[in-house]
CSV table of C-alpha atoms in Angstrom, one decimal:
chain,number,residue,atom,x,y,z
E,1,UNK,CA,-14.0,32.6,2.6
E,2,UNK,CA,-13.6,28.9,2.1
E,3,UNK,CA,-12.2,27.1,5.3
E,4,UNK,CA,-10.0,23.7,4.4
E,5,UNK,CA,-10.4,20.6,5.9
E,6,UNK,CA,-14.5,20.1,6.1
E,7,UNK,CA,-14.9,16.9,4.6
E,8,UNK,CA,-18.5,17.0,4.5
E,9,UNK,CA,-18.8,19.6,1.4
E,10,UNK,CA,-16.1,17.3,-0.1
E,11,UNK,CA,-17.1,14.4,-2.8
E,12,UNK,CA,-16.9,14.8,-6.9
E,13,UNK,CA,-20.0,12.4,-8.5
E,14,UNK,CA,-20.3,11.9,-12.4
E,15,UNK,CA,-20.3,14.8,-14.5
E,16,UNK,CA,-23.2,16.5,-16.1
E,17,UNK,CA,-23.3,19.2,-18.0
E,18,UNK,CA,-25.0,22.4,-17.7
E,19,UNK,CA,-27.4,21.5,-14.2
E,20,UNK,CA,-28.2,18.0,-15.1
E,21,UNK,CA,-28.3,15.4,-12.5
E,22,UNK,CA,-26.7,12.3,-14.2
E,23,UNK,CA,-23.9,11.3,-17.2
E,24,UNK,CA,-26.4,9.5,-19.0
E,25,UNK,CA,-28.8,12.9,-19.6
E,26,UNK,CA,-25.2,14.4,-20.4
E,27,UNK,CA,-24.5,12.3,-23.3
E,28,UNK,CA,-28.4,11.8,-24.5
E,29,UNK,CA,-28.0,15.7,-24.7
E,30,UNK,CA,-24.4,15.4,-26.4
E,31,UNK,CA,-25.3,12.9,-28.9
E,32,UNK,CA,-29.0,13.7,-29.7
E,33,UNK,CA,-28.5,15.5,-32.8
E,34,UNK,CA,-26.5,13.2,-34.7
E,35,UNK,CA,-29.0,10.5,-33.3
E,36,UNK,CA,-31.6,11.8,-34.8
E,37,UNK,CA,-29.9,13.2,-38.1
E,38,UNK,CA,-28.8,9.5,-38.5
E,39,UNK,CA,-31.7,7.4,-37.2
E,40,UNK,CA,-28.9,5.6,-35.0
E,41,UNK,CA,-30.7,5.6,-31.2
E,42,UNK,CA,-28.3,5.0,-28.6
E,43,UNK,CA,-29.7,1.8,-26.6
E,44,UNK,CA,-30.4,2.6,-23.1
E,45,UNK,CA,-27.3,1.8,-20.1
E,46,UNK,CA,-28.0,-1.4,-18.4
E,47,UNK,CA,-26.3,-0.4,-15.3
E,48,UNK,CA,-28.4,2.5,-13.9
E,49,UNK,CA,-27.3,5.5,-11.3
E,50,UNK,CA,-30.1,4.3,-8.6
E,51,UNK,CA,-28.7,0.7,-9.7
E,52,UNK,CA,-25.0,1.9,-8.5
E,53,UNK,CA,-26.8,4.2,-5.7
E,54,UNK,CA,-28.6,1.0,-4.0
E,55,UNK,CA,-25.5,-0.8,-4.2
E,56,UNK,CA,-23.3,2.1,-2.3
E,57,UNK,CA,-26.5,2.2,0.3
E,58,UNK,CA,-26.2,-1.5,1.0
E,59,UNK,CA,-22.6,-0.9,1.3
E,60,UNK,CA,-22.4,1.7,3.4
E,61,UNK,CA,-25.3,0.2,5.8
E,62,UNK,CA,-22.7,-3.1,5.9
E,63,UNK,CA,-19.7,-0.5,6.8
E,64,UNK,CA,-22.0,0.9,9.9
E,65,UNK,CA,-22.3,-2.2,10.5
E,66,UNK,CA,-18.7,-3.2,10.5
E,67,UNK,CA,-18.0,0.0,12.5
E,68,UNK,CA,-20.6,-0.9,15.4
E,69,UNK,CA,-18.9,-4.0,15.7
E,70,UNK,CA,-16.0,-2.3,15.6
E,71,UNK,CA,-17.2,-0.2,19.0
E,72,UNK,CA,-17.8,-3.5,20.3
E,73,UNK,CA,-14.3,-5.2,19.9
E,74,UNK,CA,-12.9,-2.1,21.4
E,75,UNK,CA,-15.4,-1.9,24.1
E,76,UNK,CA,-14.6,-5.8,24.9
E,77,UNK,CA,-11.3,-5.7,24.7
E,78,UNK,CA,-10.8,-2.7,27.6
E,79,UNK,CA,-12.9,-4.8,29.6
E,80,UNK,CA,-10.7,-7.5,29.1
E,81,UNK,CA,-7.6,-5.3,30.0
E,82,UNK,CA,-9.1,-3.9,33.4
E,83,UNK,CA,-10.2,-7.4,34.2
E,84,UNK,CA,-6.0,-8.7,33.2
E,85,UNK,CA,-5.5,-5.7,35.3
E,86,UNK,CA,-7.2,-7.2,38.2
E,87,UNK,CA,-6.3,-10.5,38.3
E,88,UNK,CA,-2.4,-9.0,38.2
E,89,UNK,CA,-3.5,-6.6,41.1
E,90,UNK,CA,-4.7,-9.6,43.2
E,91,UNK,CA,-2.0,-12.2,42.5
E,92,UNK,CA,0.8,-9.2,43.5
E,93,UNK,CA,-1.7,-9.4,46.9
E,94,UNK,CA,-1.9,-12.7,47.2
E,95,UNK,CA,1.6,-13.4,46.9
E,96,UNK,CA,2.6,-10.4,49.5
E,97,UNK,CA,-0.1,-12.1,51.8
E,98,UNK,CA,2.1,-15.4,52.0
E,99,UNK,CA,5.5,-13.8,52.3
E,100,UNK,CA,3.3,-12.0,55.8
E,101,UNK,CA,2.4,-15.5,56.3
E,102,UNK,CA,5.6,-16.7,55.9
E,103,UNK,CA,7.0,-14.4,58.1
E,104,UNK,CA,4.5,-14.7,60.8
E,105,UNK,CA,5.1,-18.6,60.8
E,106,UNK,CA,8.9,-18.0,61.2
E,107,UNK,CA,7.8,-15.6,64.1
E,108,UNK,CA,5.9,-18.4,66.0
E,109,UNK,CA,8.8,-20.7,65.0
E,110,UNK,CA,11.1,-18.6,66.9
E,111,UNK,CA,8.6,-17.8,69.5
E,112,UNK,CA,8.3,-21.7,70.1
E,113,UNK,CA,11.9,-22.4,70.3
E,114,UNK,CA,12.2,-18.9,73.3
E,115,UNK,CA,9.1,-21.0,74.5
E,116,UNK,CA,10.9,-24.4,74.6
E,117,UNK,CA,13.6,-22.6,76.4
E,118,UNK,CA,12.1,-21.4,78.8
E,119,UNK,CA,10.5,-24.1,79.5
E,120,UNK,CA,14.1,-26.3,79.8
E,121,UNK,CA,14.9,-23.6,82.4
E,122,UNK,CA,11.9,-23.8,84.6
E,123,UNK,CA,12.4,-27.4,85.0
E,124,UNK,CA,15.8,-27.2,85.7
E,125,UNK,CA,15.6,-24.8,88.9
E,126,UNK,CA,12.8,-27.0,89.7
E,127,UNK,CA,14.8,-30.1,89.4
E,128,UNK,CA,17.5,-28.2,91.7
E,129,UNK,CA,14.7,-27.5,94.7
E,130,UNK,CA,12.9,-30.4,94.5
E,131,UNK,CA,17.2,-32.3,95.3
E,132,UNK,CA,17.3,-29.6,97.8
E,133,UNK,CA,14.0,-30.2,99.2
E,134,UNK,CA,14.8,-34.0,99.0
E,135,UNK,CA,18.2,-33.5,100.7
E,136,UNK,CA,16.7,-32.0,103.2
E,137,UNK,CA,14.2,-34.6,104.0
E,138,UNK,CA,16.3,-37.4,104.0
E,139,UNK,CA,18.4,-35.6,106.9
E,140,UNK,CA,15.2,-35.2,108.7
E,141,UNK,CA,15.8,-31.4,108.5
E,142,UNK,CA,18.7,-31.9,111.3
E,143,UNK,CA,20.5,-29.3,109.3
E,144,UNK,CA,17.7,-27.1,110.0
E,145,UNK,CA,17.1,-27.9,113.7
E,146,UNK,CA,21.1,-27.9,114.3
E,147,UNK,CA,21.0,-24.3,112.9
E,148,UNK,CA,18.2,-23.5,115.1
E,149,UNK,CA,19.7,-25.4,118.0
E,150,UNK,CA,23.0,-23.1,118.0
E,151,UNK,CA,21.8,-20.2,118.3
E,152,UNK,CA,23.6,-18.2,121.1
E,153,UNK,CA,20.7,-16.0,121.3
E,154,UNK,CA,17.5,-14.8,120.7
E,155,UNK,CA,18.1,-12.4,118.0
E,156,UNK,CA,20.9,-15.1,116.4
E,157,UNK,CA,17.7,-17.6,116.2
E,158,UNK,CA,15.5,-15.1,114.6
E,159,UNK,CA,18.5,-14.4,112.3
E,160,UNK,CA,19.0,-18.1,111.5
E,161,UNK,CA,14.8,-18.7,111.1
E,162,UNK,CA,14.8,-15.0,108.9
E,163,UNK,CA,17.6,-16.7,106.4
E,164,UNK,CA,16.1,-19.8,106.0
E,165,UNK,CA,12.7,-18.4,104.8
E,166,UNK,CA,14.6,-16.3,102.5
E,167,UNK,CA,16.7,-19.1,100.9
E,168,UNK,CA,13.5,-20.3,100.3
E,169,UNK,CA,11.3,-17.2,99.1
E,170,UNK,CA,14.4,-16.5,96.4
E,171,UNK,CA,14.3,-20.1,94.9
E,172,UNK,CA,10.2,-20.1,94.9
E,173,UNK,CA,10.8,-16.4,93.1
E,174,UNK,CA,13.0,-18.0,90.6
E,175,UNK,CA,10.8,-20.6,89.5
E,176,UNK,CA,7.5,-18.0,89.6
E,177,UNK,CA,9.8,-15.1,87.2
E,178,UNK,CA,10.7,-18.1,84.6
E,179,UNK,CA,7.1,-19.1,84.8
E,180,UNK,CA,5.8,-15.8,84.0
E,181,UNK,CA,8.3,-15.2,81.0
E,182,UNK,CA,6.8,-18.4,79.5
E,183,UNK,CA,3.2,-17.5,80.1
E,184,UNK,CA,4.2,-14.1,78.3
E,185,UNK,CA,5.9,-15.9,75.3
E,186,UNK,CA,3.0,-18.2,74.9
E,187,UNK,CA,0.6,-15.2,75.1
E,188,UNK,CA,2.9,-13.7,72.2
E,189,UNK,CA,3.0,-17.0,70.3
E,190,UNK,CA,-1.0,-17.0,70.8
E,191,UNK,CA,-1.1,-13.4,68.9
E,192,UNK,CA,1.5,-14.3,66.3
E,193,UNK,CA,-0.9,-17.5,65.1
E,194,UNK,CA,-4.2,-14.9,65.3
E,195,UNK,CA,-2.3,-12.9,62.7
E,196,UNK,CA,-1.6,-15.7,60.7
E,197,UNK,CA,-5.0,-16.7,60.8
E,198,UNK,CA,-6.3,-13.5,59.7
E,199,UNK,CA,-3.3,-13.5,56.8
E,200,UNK,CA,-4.9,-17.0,56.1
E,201,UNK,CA,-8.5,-15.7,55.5
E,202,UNK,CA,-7.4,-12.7,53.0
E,203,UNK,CA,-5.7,-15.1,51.5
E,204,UNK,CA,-8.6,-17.5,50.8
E,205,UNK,CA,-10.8,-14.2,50.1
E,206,UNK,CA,-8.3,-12.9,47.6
E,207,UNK,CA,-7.5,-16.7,46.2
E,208,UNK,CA,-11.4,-16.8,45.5
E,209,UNK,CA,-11.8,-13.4,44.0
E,210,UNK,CA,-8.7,-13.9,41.7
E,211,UNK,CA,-10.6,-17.3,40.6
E,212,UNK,CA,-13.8,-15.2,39.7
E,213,UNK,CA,-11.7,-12.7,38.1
E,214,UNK,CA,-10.1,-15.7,35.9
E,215,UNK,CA,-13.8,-17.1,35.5
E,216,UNK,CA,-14.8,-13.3,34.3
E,217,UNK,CA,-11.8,-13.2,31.8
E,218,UNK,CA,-12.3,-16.7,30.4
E,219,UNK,CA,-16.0,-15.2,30.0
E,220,UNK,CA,-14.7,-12.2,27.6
E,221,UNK,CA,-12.2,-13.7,25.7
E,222,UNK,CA,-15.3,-15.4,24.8
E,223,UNK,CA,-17.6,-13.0,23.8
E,224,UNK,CA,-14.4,-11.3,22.6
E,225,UNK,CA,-13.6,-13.9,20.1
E,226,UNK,CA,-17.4,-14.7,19.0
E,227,UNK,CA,-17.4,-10.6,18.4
E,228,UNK,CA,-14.1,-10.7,16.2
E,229,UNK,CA,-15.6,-13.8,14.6
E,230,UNK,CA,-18.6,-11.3,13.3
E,231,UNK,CA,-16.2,-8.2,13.0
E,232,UNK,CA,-14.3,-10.8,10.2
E,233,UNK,CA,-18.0,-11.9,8.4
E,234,UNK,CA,-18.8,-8.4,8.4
E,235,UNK,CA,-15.7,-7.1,7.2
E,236,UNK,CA,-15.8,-9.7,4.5
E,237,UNK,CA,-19.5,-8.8,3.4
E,238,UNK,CA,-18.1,-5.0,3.4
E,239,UNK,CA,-15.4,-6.0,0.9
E,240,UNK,CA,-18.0,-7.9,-1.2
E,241,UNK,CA,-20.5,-5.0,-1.3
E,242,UNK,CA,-18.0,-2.2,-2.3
E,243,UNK,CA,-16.8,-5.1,-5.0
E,244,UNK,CA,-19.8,-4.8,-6.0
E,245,UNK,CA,-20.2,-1.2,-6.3
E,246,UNK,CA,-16.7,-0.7,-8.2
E,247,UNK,CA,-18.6,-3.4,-10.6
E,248,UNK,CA,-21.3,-1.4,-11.4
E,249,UNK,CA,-19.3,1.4,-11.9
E,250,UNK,CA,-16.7,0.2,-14.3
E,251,UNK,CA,-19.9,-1.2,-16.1
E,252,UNK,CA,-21.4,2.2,-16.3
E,253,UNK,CA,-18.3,3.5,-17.4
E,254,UNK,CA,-17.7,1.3,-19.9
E,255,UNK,CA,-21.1,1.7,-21.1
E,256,UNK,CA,-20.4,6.0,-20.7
E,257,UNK,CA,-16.9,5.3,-23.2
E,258,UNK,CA,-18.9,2.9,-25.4
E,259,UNK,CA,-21.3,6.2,-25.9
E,260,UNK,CA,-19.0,8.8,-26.2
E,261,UNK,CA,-17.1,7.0,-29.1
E,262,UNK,CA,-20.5,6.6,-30.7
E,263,UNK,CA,-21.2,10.1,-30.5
E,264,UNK,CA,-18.0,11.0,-31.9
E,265,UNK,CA,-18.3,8.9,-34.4
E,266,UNK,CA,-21.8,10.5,-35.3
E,267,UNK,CA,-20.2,13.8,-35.1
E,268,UNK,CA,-17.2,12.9,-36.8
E,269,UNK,CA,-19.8,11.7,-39.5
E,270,UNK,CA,-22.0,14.7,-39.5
E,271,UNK,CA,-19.3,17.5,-39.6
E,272,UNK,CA,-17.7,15.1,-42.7
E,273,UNK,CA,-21.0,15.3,-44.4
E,274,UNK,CA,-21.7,18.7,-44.0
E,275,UNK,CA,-18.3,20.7,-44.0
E,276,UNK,CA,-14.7,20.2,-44.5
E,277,UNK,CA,-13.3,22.1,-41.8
E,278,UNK,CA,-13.2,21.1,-38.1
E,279,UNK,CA,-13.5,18.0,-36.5
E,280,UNK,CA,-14.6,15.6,-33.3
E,281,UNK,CA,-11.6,15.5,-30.9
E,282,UNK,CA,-10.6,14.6,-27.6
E,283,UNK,CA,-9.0,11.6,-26.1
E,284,UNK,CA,-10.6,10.7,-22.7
E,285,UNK,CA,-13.8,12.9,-22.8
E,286,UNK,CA,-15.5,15.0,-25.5
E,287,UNK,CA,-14.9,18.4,-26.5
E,288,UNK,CA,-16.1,21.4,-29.6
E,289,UNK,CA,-14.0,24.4,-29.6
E,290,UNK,CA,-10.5,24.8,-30.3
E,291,UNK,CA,-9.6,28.1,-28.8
E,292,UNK,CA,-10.5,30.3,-26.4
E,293,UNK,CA,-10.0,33.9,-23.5
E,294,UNK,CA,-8.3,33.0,-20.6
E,295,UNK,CA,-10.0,36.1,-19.4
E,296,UNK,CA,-13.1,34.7,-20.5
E,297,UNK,CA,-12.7,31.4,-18.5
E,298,UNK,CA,-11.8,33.5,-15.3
E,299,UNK,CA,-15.0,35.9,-15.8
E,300,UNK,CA,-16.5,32.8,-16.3
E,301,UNK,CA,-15.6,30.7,-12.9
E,302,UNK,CA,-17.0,34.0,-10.6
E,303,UNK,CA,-20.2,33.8,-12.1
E,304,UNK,CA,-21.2,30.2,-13.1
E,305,UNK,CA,-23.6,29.1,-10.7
E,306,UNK,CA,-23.3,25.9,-8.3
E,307,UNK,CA,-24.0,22.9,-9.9
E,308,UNK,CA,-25.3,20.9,-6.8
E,309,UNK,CA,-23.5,18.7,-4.6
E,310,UNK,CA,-21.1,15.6,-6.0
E,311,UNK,CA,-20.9,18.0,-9.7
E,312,UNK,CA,-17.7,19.7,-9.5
E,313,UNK,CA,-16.6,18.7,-12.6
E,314,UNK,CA,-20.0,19.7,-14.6
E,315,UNK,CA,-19.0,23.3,-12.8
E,316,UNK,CA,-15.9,23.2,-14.7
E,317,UNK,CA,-17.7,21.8,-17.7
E,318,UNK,CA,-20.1,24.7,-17.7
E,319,UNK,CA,-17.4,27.5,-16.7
E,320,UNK,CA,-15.8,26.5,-20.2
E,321,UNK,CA,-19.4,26.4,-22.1
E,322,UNK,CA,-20.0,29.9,-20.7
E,323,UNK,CA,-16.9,31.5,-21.9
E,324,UNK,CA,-17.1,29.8,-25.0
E,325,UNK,CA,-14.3,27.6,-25.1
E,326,UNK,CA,-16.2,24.6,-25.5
E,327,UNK,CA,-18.6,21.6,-24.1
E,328,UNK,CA,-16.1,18.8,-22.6
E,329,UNK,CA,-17.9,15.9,-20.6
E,330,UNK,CA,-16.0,13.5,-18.1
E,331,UNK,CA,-15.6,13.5,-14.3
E,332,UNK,CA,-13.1,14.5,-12.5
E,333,UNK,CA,-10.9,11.4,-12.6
E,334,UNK,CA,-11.7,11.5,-16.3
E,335,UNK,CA,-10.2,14.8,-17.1
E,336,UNK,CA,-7.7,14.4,-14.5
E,337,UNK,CA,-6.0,11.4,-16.8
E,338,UNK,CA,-7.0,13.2,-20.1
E,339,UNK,CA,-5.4,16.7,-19.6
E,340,UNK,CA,-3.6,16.8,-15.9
E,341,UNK,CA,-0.2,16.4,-16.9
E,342,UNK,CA,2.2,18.8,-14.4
E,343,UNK,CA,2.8,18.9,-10.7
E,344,UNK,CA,4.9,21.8,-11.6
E,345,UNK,CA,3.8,24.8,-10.3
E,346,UNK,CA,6.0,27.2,-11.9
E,347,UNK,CA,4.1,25.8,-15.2
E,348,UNK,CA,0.7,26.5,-13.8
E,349,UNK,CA,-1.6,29.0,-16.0
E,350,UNK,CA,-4.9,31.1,-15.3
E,351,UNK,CA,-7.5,29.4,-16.9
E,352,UNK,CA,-6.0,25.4,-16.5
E,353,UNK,CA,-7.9,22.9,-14.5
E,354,UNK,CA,-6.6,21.5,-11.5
E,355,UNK,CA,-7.4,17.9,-10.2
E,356,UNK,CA,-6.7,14.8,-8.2
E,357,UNK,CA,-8.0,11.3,-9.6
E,358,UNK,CA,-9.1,10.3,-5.7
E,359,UNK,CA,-9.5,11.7,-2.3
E,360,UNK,CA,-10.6,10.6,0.4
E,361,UNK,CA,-13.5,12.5,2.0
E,362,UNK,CA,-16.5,10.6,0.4
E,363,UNK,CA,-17.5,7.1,-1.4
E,364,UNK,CA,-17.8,8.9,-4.3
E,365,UNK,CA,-14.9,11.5,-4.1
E,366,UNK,CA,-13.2,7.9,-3.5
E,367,UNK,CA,-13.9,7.1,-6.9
E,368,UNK,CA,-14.5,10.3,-9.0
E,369,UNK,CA,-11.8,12.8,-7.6
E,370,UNK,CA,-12.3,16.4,-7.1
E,371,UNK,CA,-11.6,19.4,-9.8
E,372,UNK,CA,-11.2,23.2,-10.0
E,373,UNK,CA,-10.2,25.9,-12.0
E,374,UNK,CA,-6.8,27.9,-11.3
E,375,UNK,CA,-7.6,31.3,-12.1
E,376,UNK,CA,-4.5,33.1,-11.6
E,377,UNK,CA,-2.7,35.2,-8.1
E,378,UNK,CA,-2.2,31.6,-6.4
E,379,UNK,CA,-6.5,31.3,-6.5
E,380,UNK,CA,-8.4,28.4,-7.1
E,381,UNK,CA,-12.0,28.2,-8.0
E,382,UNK,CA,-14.0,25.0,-7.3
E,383,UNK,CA,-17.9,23.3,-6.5
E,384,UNK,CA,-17.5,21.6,-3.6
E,385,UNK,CA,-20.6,20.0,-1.7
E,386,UNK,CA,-22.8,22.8,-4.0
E,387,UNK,CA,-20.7,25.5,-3.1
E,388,UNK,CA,-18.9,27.2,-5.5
E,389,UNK,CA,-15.7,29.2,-3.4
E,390,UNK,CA,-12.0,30.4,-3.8
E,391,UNK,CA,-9.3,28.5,-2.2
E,392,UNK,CA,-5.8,29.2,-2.1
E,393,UNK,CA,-3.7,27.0,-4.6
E,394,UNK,CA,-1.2,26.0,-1.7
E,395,UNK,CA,-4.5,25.2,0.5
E,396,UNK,CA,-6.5,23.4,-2.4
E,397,UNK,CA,-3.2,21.4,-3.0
E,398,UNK,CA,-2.6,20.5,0.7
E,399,UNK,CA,-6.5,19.9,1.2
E,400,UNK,CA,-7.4,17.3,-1.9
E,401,UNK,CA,-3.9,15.7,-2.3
E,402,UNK,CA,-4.0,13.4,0.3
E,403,UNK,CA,-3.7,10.4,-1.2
E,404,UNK,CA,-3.1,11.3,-5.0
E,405,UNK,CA,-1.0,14.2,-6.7
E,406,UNK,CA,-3.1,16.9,-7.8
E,407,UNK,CA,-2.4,17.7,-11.5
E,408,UNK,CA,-2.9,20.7,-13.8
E,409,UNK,CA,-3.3,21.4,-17.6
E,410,UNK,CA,-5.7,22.8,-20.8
E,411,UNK,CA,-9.1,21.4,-20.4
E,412,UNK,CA,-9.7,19.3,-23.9
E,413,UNK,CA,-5.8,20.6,-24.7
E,414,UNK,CA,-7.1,24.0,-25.4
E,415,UNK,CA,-4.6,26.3,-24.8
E,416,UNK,CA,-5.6,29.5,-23.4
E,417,UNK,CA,-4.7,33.4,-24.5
């Protein structure tokens, strides 16, 4: 059963008929008899298949090309983005390092003024023992000795002597508890500028790594922009190669037309000359036979043989010579202009061909197209990639009319019975 959507059995070449491999042998074969009745040789074509062939190969190696390059853009430019990313990453540090630093200074700022306090207090009890201490000098410590000296008794002296020492104990207390608060809040001031220290070195560290990552970034938008630079020329030499291909095939084509209204004019000649009934026809392509079995073209698609790979429409062409309809010539694109004129499907018959101008699965399916033969109960019958198979109308349509309406109608305007 034939699977859609495999692109590689896709691709319609030029058409040959019956197993040939190129359009020129097609219309040697087609116009050899009236050549030779006539003495009228048909010149050689100056554009060639292996001409057209060596031209697709040097376009296609310049399209791997393009494509490799392609990878490499790509690959550069989510380098680039991590490396953006990183440099983003280490700013948001960097800048979250200083507001820590920023609020570690204003620590020690605070720190400094509890500091500066402190320190205003310690001198200011000291100020108030050394006036006692003076006072007490200048009176020659009568004070003192007059306390001492009226005493009633012995345990009123030791009272008087125990209050005096603890007048004094209190105030050197005083002075010793405001000392140690400031040698605490300097010891706190001491480990609030360590911490800024350390916040200082991260922030050098990330400040250099941030300047390494810009170095690294400057670096690929560099090779970035030399790679682009080479994407562009090769995407430019792509364009001129497949220029060149369309070139050699609308030469070849013209030369194909320029035969095939030779050879009906030697068979238009011929038949003239040797009976008055019938006559050349066709418009696009070439056909004999004016009638013919739709049943006999249905018989016929189940058991014509493959024609190879890139001949779908010499399948078709042979399908038709086998049930005696007639010999048409063209590829796909050809007969797809000459005879494909609905996109109706209520007017679709057994027995008409079916056909896009273009798809896009292949170079050459690109430019040939792809045909088939509706043979009736929604069925299509087709050569695809040397594989003659049935495909459902619905699944033909949705498979080869990507980018172009498949078309139906009577191959040469024969109408079927």
């Amino acid at each position: 059963m034939h699977t859609s959507g495999t692109s590689s059995r896709r691709a319609s070449n030029a058409l040959a008929p019956a197993r040939t491999v190129t359009r020129r042998d097609a219309f040697r074969l087609l116009i050899g008899a009236g050549a030779l009745a006539f003495a009228s040789p048909v010149a050689a074509f100056a554009t060639s298949q292996s001409d057209i062939d060596a031209a697709q190969s040097d376009a296609d190696a310049a399209q791997a090309q393009l494509d490799q390059i392609g990878q490499e853009v790509s690959d550069l430019s989510a380098q680039l983005s991590d490396t953006v990313g990183q440099i983003d990453d280490v700013s948001a540090q960097i800048d979250q390092t200083q507001s820590d630093i920023d609020a570690k200074q204003a620590d020690i700022e605070a720190k400094q003024e509890d500091i500066d306090t402190t320190q205003k207090e310690i001198e200011q009890k000291q100020e108030v023992l050394g006036q006692r201490m003076s006072a007490a000098f200048k009176s020659g410590n009568a004070s003192t000795i007059d306390l001492l000296l009226s005493s009633a008794s012995f345990e009123e002296l030791t009272s008087n002597i125990y209050y005096l020492d603890k007048v004094s104990e209190q105030d050197n207390a005083m002075i010793e508890e405001v000392k140690s608060l400031k040698a605490d809040l300097e010891t706190q001031k001491a480990q609030l500028e360590d911490d800024k220290a350390t916040l200082e070195t991260k922030q050098a560290d990330l400040t250099t790594q941030k300047d390494q990552l810009n170095q690294l970034k400057s670096s690929q938008e560099s090779q970035l922009a030399d790679v682009q630079a080479k994407q562009q020329e090769a995407q430019d030499l792509v364009d001129q190669l497949n220029s060149n291909v369309q070139t050699l095939i609308d030469q070849r084509n013209a030369e194909l037309l320029a035969a095939q209204e030779e050879a009906r004019r030697v068979a238009s000649y011929s038949s003239s000359g040797s009976s008055s009934g019938g006559s050349a026809g066709g418009s696009a392509n070439i056909s004999s036979g004016t009638s013919g079995s739709q049943a006999a073209v249905i018989s016929a698609a189940y058991s014509t043989g493959s024609t190879g790979a890139g001949f779908c429409a010499a399948w078709v062409s042979n399908v038709f010579a086998n049930a005696g309809v007639g010999t048409f010539y063209g590829n796909a694109c050809d007969m797809y202009w000459a005879y494909c004129s609905s996109s109706d499907r209520s007017s679709i018959q057994a027995g008409m061909i079916i056909a896009v101008p273009t798809e896009p699965y292949s170079a050459a399916a690109r430019i040939y197209g792809h045909i088939g033969i509706y043979v009736g109960n929604g069925t299509v019958r087709h050569c695809a990639s040397g594989v003659v198979m049935t495909q459902s109308l619905d699944s033909w349509i949705s498979e080869f009319g990507v980018t172009s309406t498949p078309r139906w109608g009577w191959l040469g305007g024969v109408a079927l019975a």
